[in-house]
Short mmCIF file of C-alpha atoms in Angstrom, two decimals:
data_model
loop_
_atom_site.label_atom_id
_atom_site.label_comp_id
_atom_site.label_asym_id
_atom_site.label_seq_id
_atom_site.Cartn_x
_atom_site.Cartn_y
_atom_site.Cartn_z
CA MET A 17 63.14 -53.83 162.65
CA ALA A 18 61.21 -54.35 165.87
CA GLY A 19 58.74 -57.23 166.03
CA PRO A 20 58.10 -59.83 163.33
CA LEU A 21 58.50 -59.05 159.65
CA ARG A 22 55.17 -57.82 158.23
CA ALA A 23 54.30 -58.99 154.70
CA LEU A 24 51.55 -58.36 152.16
CA VAL A 25 50.92 -61.22 149.72
CA CYS A 26 49.42 -60.42 146.30
CA GLU A 27 48.42 -63.51 144.27
CA ASP A 28 45.21 -64.10 142.32
CA SER A 29 45.17 -67.89 142.78
CA LEU A 30 43.57 -68.58 146.16
CA THR A 31 45.35 -71.94 146.42
CA ILE A 32 48.80 -70.49 145.79
CA ARG A 33 48.10 -67.42 147.93
CA LYS A 34 47.15 -69.57 150.92
CA TYR A 35 50.24 -71.69 150.38
CA LEU A 36 52.50 -68.59 150.36
CA VAL A 37 50.79 -67.24 153.47
CA GLY A 38 51.22 -70.59 155.25
CA VAL A 39 54.93 -70.78 154.35
CA LEU A 40 55.59 -67.25 155.61
CA GLU A 41 53.66 -67.69 158.84
CA ALA A 42 55.36 -71.02 159.51
CA HIS A 43 58.69 -69.17 159.37
CA GLY A 44 57.72 -66.37 161.73
CA VAL A 45 56.61 -63.78 159.16
CA GLU A 46 53.38 -61.94 159.98
CA VAL A 47 51.12 -61.71 156.92
CA VAL A 48 49.17 -58.48 157.45
CA GLY A 49 47.19 -58.65 154.21
CA GLU A 50 46.22 -60.82 151.25
CA ALA A 51 45.37 -59.28 147.89
CA GLY A 52 43.79 -61.08 144.96
CA ASP A 53 44.45 -58.33 142.41
CA GLY A 54 46.74 -55.37 141.83
CA LEU A 55 44.31 -52.68 142.94
CA GLN A 56 43.77 -54.42 146.29
CA ALA A 57 47.54 -54.64 146.72
CA VAL A 58 47.97 -50.89 146.10
CA GLU A 59 45.22 -49.96 148.57
CA MET A 60 46.38 -52.45 151.23
CA CYS A 61 49.93 -51.17 150.92
CA LYS A 62 48.75 -47.63 151.62
CA GLN A 63 46.63 -48.71 154.60
CA LEU A 64 48.73 -51.46 156.19
CA ARG A 65 52.28 -50.23 155.48
CA PRO A 66 53.86 -53.69 155.32
CA ASP A 67 57.61 -54.22 155.45
CA VAL A 68 57.59 -56.19 152.19
CA VAL A 69 55.22 -57.18 149.38
CA THR A 70 55.26 -60.40 147.36
CA MET A 71 53.77 -59.60 143.96
CA ASP A 72 52.42 -61.84 141.23
CA MET A 73 52.70 -60.41 137.71
CA ILE A 74 49.60 -61.77 136.01
CA LEU A 75 46.61 -60.38 137.90
CA PRO A 76 43.00 -59.47 137.06
CA GLY A 77 42.34 -55.76 136.59
CA LEU A 78 45.45 -53.86 137.59
CA SER A 79 48.50 -55.90 136.57
CA GLY A 80 51.42 -56.71 138.82
CA LEU A 81 53.54 -54.26 136.83
CA ALA A 82 51.02 -51.41 137.23
CA ALA A 83 50.61 -52.22 140.93
CA THR A 84 54.38 -52.13 141.38
CA GLU A 85 54.59 -48.74 139.68
CA GLN A 86 51.81 -47.31 141.86
CA ILE A 87 53.20 -48.71 145.10
CA MET A 88 56.67 -47.33 144.36
CA ALA A 89 55.18 -43.94 143.45
CA TYR A 90 52.78 -43.49 146.38
CA SER A 91 53.73 -45.84 149.22
CA PRO A 92 57.26 -47.11 148.51
CA THR A 93 57.72 -50.64 149.84
CA PRO A 94 60.27 -53.37 149.02
CA ILE A 95 58.66 -55.69 146.45
CA LEU A 96 59.61 -59.27 145.60
CA ILE A 97 58.14 -60.42 142.30
CA VAL A 98 56.97 -64.04 142.60
CA SER A 99 56.41 -65.22 139.06
CA ALA A 100 55.87 -68.34 136.98
CA SER A 101 56.23 -66.36 133.76
CA VAL A 102 57.88 -68.35 131.00
CA ASN A 103 56.79 -66.60 127.81
CA ARG A 104 58.40 -63.53 126.30
CA GLY A 105 55.58 -61.07 126.97
CA GLU A 106 55.16 -62.01 130.62
CA MET A 107 58.92 -62.00 131.14
CA PHE A 108 59.11 -58.48 129.72
CA GLN A 109 56.56 -57.39 132.35
CA THR A 110 58.79 -58.87 135.05
CA TYR A 111 61.79 -56.90 133.75
CA ASP A 112 59.64 -53.77 133.55
CA ALA A 113 58.66 -54.28 137.21
CA LEU A 114 62.32 -54.58 138.20
CA ALA A 115 63.06 -51.37 136.29
CA ALA A 116 60.10 -49.72 138.06
CA GLY A 117 61.58 -50.41 141.48
CA ALA A 118 60.84 -54.02 142.46
CA VAL A 119 63.85 -55.39 144.33
CA ASP A 120 64.11 -58.92 142.96
CA VAL A 121 62.26 -61.78 141.27
CA PHE A 122 61.65 -65.29 142.61
CA ASP A 123 60.28 -68.37 140.86
CA LYS A 124 56.79 -69.49 141.87
CA VAL A 125 56.53 -72.92 143.48
CA ARG A 126 55.96 -75.80 141.08
CA ALA A 127 53.93 -78.93 141.74
CA ASP A 128 56.97 -81.16 141.25
CA GLU A 129 59.27 -79.11 143.49
CA ALA A 130 60.21 -80.17 147.01
CA SER A 131 58.19 -77.75 149.11
CA VAL A 132 60.65 -77.62 152.00
CA GLY A 133 63.60 -76.52 149.84
CA TRP A 134 61.52 -74.00 147.93
CA ALA A 135 59.92 -72.63 151.11
CA GLU A 136 63.27 -71.94 152.74
CA ARG A 137 64.59 -70.14 149.65
CA PHE A 138 61.36 -68.15 149.37
CA VAL A 139 61.42 -66.97 152.98
CA ALA A 140 65.11 -66.03 152.65
CA ALA A 141 64.30 -63.98 149.55
CA VAL A 142 61.42 -62.23 151.34
CA ARG A 143 63.64 -61.38 154.31
CA MET A 144 66.42 -60.11 152.05
CA THR A 145 63.98 -57.96 150.07
CA ALA A 146 62.55 -56.45 153.26
CA ARG A 147 66.02 -55.20 154.23
CA ILE A 148 66.19 -52.90 151.21
CA LYS A 149 65.62 -49.24 152.08
CA VAL A 150 63.38 -47.97 149.29
CA ILE A 151 62.47 -44.29 149.34
CA THR A 152 60.57 -43.53 146.17
CA HIS A 153 60.26 -44.68 142.61
CA PRO A 154 63.88 -44.79 141.33
CA ARG A 155 62.91 -42.76 138.25
CA ALA A 156 61.63 -39.90 140.42
CA ARG A 157 64.72 -40.01 142.59
CA LEU A 158 67.03 -39.92 139.58
CA ASP A 159 65.06 -37.20 137.80
CA ALA A 160 65.30 -35.01 140.90
CA GLY A 161 69.04 -35.58 141.05
CA ARG A 162 69.48 -34.66 137.41
CA SER A 163 68.48 -31.10 138.16
CA MET A 164 71.75 -30.84 140.09
CA VAL A 165 73.93 -32.84 137.72
CA ARG A 166 77.35 -31.29 137.31
CA SER A 167 79.39 -31.45 134.15
CA VAL A 168 81.78 -34.37 134.00
CA SER A 169 85.00 -32.63 133.11
CA ALA A 170 88.08 -33.82 131.32
CA ALA A 171 89.72 -33.93 134.75
CA ALA A 172 87.25 -36.61 135.84
CA GLY A 173 87.31 -38.51 132.58
CA GLY A 174 90.99 -37.91 131.99
CA GLY A 175 90.36 -36.96 128.35
CA GLU A 176 91.97 -40.24 127.37
CA GLN A 177 90.93 -42.72 124.73
CA VAL A 178 88.94 -45.71 125.95
CA ASP A 179 88.48 -48.78 123.78
CA LEU A 180 86.14 -50.84 125.96
CA ILE A 181 83.65 -50.33 128.80
CA ALA A 182 82.68 -53.04 131.29
CA ILE A 183 79.75 -52.74 133.70
CA GLY A 184 78.80 -54.99 136.60
CA ALA A 185 75.51 -54.86 138.50
CA SER A 186 73.29 -56.95 140.76
CA THR A 187 70.23 -55.99 142.86
CA GLY A 188 68.76 -52.83 141.34
CA GLY A 189 70.81 -53.45 138.22
CA PRO A 190 68.05 -53.59 135.57
CA ALA A 191 66.87 -50.07 136.35
CA ALA A 192 70.44 -48.76 136.57
CA LEU A 193 71.41 -50.30 133.23
CA VAL A 194 68.34 -48.85 131.53
CA ASP A 195 69.18 -45.43 132.92
CA ILE A 196 72.75 -45.55 131.62
CA LEU A 197 71.96 -46.98 128.19
CA LYS A 198 69.11 -44.54 127.58
CA GLY A 199 71.60 -41.75 128.25
CA LEU A 200 73.88 -42.84 125.40
CA PRO A 201 73.45 -42.12 121.67
CA GLY A 202 72.77 -44.87 119.15
CA ASP A 203 76.14 -44.23 117.50
CA PHE A 204 78.04 -44.52 120.79
CA ALA A 205 81.53 -45.50 119.70
CA ILE A 206 82.77 -47.67 122.57
CA PRO A 207 81.61 -51.31 122.94
CA ILE A 208 80.15 -52.24 126.33
CA LEU A 209 80.38 -55.57 128.18
CA ILE A 210 77.88 -56.22 130.98
CA VAL A 211 77.63 -58.76 133.78
CA LEU A 212 74.30 -58.73 135.63
CA HIS A 213 73.35 -61.12 138.41
CA ILE A 214 70.01 -62.63 137.39
CA SER A 215 68.81 -66.20 137.83
CA GLU A 216 68.84 -68.44 134.77
CA ILE A 217 65.09 -69.08 134.90
CA PHE A 218 64.40 -65.36 134.44
CA SER A 219 67.28 -64.48 132.12
CA PHE A 220 66.40 -65.88 128.70
CA ALA A 221 64.72 -62.73 127.34
CA PHE A 222 66.62 -60.08 129.30
CA ALA A 223 68.96 -59.02 126.47
CA GLU A 224 65.99 -58.82 124.10
CA TRP A 225 64.07 -56.67 126.61
CA LEU A 226 67.03 -54.38 127.19
CA ASN A 227 67.44 -54.09 123.42
CA THR A 228 63.91 -52.64 123.14
CA LEU A 229 64.88 -49.82 125.54
CA SER A 230 68.47 -49.14 124.53
CA PRO A 231 69.44 -46.95 121.55
CA ILE A 232 72.47 -49.25 121.23
CA PRO A 233 71.97 -52.86 120.03
CA VAL A 234 72.06 -55.39 122.91
CA ARG A 235 72.75 -59.12 122.70
CA TYR A 236 74.29 -62.01 124.62
CA ALA A 237 77.97 -62.88 124.18
CA ARG A 238 79.01 -65.73 121.89
CA ASP A 239 81.92 -67.93 122.95
CA GLY A 240 85.01 -67.33 120.83
CA GLU A 241 83.93 -64.12 119.13
CA GLY A 242 86.48 -61.35 118.86
CA VAL A 243 86.62 -58.54 121.38
CA PRO A 244 84.59 -55.75 119.77
CA GLU A 245 86.62 -52.89 118.36
CA PRO A 246 85.82 -49.24 119.01
CA GLY A 247 83.64 -47.51 116.47
CA LYS A 248 80.70 -49.92 116.27
CA ALA A 249 77.98 -49.42 118.86
CA GLN A 250 77.06 -52.61 120.68
CA VAL A 251 76.24 -53.89 124.16
CA ILE A 252 77.17 -57.49 124.98
CA LEU A 253 75.86 -59.31 128.07
CA ALA A 254 77.21 -62.36 129.86
CA PRO A 255 74.58 -65.11 129.63
CA ALA A 256 73.21 -66.40 132.93
CA GLY A 257 75.10 -69.38 134.30
CA ARG A 258 78.37 -68.69 132.44
CA HIS A 259 81.34 -66.49 133.25
CA LEU A 260 82.39 -63.96 130.60
CA VAL A 261 86.12 -63.33 130.20
CA VAL A 262 88.38 -61.54 127.75
CA GLU A 263 91.25 -63.77 126.71
CA GLY A 264 93.61 -63.64 123.74
CA GLY A 265 91.59 -61.01 121.95
CA LYS A 266 88.39 -63.05 122.22
CA LEU A 267 85.32 -63.23 124.43
CA ARG A 268 85.15 -66.59 126.17
CA LEU A 269 82.29 -68.16 128.14
CA ARG A 270 83.37 -70.38 131.03
CA ASP A 271 81.59 -72.94 133.20
CA THR A 272 84.21 -72.70 135.95
CA PRO A 273 83.07 -72.58 139.60
CA GLU A 274 81.04 -69.70 140.96
CA ARG A 275 82.80 -66.77 142.58
CA HIS A 276 80.99 -65.04 145.46
CA SER A 277 78.21 -67.57 144.77
CA CYS A 278 77.79 -65.97 141.34
CA ARG A 279 78.10 -67.22 137.77
CA PRO A 280 78.53 -65.01 135.85
CA SER A 281 80.77 -63.16 138.26
CA ILE A 282 81.71 -59.52 137.81
CA ASP A 283 85.11 -60.17 139.39
CA VAL A 284 85.86 -62.86 136.79
CA LEU A 285 85.29 -60.40 133.94
CA PHE A 286 87.06 -57.51 135.64
CA ASP A 287 90.08 -59.67 136.53
CA SER A 288 90.37 -60.84 132.93
CA LEU A 289 90.35 -57.24 131.72
CA ALA A 290 92.96 -56.20 134.27
CA ALA A 291 95.25 -58.89 132.86
CA GLN A 292 95.07 -57.46 129.33
CA ARG A 293 98.15 -55.27 129.15
CA GLY A 294 97.68 -52.21 127.01
CA LEU A 295 93.90 -52.40 127.03
CA ARG A 296 92.34 -48.98 127.56
CA ALA A 297 89.17 -49.71 129.48
CA MET A 298 86.64 -48.08 131.79
CA LEU A 299 85.08 -50.35 134.43
CA CYS A 300 81.88 -49.43 136.29
CA LEU A 301 80.53 -51.19 139.38
CA LEU A 302 76.87 -50.49 140.07
CA THR A 303 74.31 -51.25 142.77
CA GLY A 304 74.22 -54.73 144.26
CA MET A 305 74.43 -56.88 147.36
CA GLY A 306 77.68 -58.52 148.40
CA LYS A 307 81.25 -57.99 147.24
CA ASP A 308 81.38 -59.25 143.66
CA GLY A 309 83.32 -56.90 141.41
CA ALA A 310 85.19 -54.99 144.12
CA THR A 311 88.53 -56.81 143.96
CA GLY A 312 88.33 -56.99 140.17
CA LEU A 313 87.78 -53.24 140.05
CA LEU A 314 90.84 -52.77 142.27
CA ALA A 315 92.94 -54.97 139.98
CA ALA A 316 91.82 -52.92 136.99
CA ARG A 317 92.68 -49.64 138.70
CA GLN A 318 96.09 -50.98 139.65
CA ALA A 319 96.56 -51.94 135.98
CA GLY A 320 95.98 -48.31 134.99
CA MET A 321 92.37 -48.58 133.85
CA LYS A 322 89.64 -46.10 134.71
CA THR A 323 87.25 -47.22 137.44
CA VAL A 324 83.89 -45.93 138.64
CA ALA A 325 81.61 -46.98 141.50
CA GLN A 326 77.99 -45.88 141.84
CA ASP A 327 77.41 -43.75 144.92
CA GLU A 328 75.35 -44.78 147.94
CA ALA A 329 72.55 -42.24 147.44
CA THR A 330 71.50 -43.66 144.06
CA SER A 331 72.26 -47.34 144.76
CA VAL A 332 69.42 -49.69 145.68
CA ILE A 333 72.08 -51.57 147.64
CA PHE A 334 75.52 -50.07 148.26
CA GLY A 335 77.10 -53.45 149.00
CA MET A 336 79.25 -54.04 145.90
CA PRO A 337 80.17 -50.43 145.12
CA GLY A 338 80.61 -49.74 148.83
CA GLU A 339 83.14 -52.56 149.09
CA ALA A 340 84.98 -51.16 146.08
CA VAL A 341 85.13 -47.72 147.72
CA ARG A 342 86.42 -49.30 150.95
CA LEU A 343 89.22 -51.02 149.01
CA GLY A 344 90.19 -47.84 147.16
CA ALA A 345 89.23 -49.49 143.86
CA ALA A 346 87.14 -46.62 142.53
CA GLU A 347 88.90 -43.69 140.88
CA MET A 348 85.50 -41.96 140.78
CA VAL A 349 82.36 -42.40 142.90
CA LEU A 350 79.40 -40.98 141.00
CA PRO A 351 75.63 -40.83 141.24
CA LEU A 352 73.96 -42.97 138.61
CA PHE A 353 72.78 -39.97 136.60
CA GLU A 354 76.40 -38.84 136.06
CA ILE A 355 77.68 -42.12 134.62
CA ALA A 356 76.11 -41.82 131.16
CA PRO A 357 77.44 -38.23 130.72
CA LEU A 358 80.89 -39.48 131.72
CA LEU A 359 80.71 -42.27 129.14
CA ARG A 360 79.53 -39.82 126.48
CA ASP A 361 82.51 -37.58 127.25
CA LEU A 362 84.86 -40.54 126.98
CA ALA A 363 83.36 -41.57 123.64
CA SER A 364 83.66 -38.01 122.34
CA SER A 365 87.27 -37.80 123.46
CA SER A 366 88.09 -41.16 121.90
CA SER A 367 86.44 -40.23 118.60
CA LYS A 368 88.36 -36.94 118.40
CA ARG A 369 91.65 -38.70 119.03
CA VAL A 370 90.90 -41.34 116.37
CA ALA A 371 89.89 -38.62 113.90
CA GLY A 372 93.04 -36.63 114.69
CA ALA A 373 95.26 -39.65 114.17
CA ALA A 374 93.61 -40.41 110.82
CA SER A 375 94.05 -36.85 109.46
#
């Protein structure tokens, strides 16, 4: 973009707002507006057209969540949530904002935190967020695409039995996961493992939040539990800060080094699945920055497993799925709104085969 990065800062605390403005300006970011509440942020976004918005969640009048929804609906702009939320209700609002189109979430500066280290991370997050090309509220974009959704045929799904599904996602992942899970029935027969990149400070209630939106029960993985068997609907997430692997018929949580600067890493899970000979699995790599998951998806495809990458048009960031496509790791490249129908077809096919074998 030509010229300095232009930011709008929305924060109700004058002290914190001035601090954020000072940090951004000291690092060459032009702050074009300061909002003390959500309504001001919405109006300023329409008038000033900033490159990026930093958004507090707890605001007088119009909340940060409502402001995010209105901005994404009427003047789409990359939004970085800057939050100190630590209780369940406030954390749910943060997740809702991510599902509504906010790009990422960043922890608000604390009094005991070294300001220089925090400031550098904050500015880097703002610059990264500003690079995201948002068009409109992701729900509107997906709903429009659904009018053209084509049937996922047995040729695409293979008509084969699948015993396990694994999904990896990063930036834009919360909204994508909600979209997929809402498209599945509560009695969905294939267990699902998920790795999502989300910082530990904002992760503690994510499975609980996703559980409120998903027709299928959602929880975090427990170290040493058995790999779920087909037939019982459940979604199991890797907890933040720990790798999730499948090993010896069990789910294991590992504290081994980060991969691609990530723990949990999608590649770590996908590689462990690729090593399970005879496992019939479907692996899906969704929106996200970087390369995590691409080589693991390739290993799974080479092991004979089904692999899917989200397409560029419906990805918030095409980094991870794009790398998988470049490597030839994706058997199918699908828009987000076609992934749930594909999984439903696979579950139906698997159920019919199990029923046939039992008769």
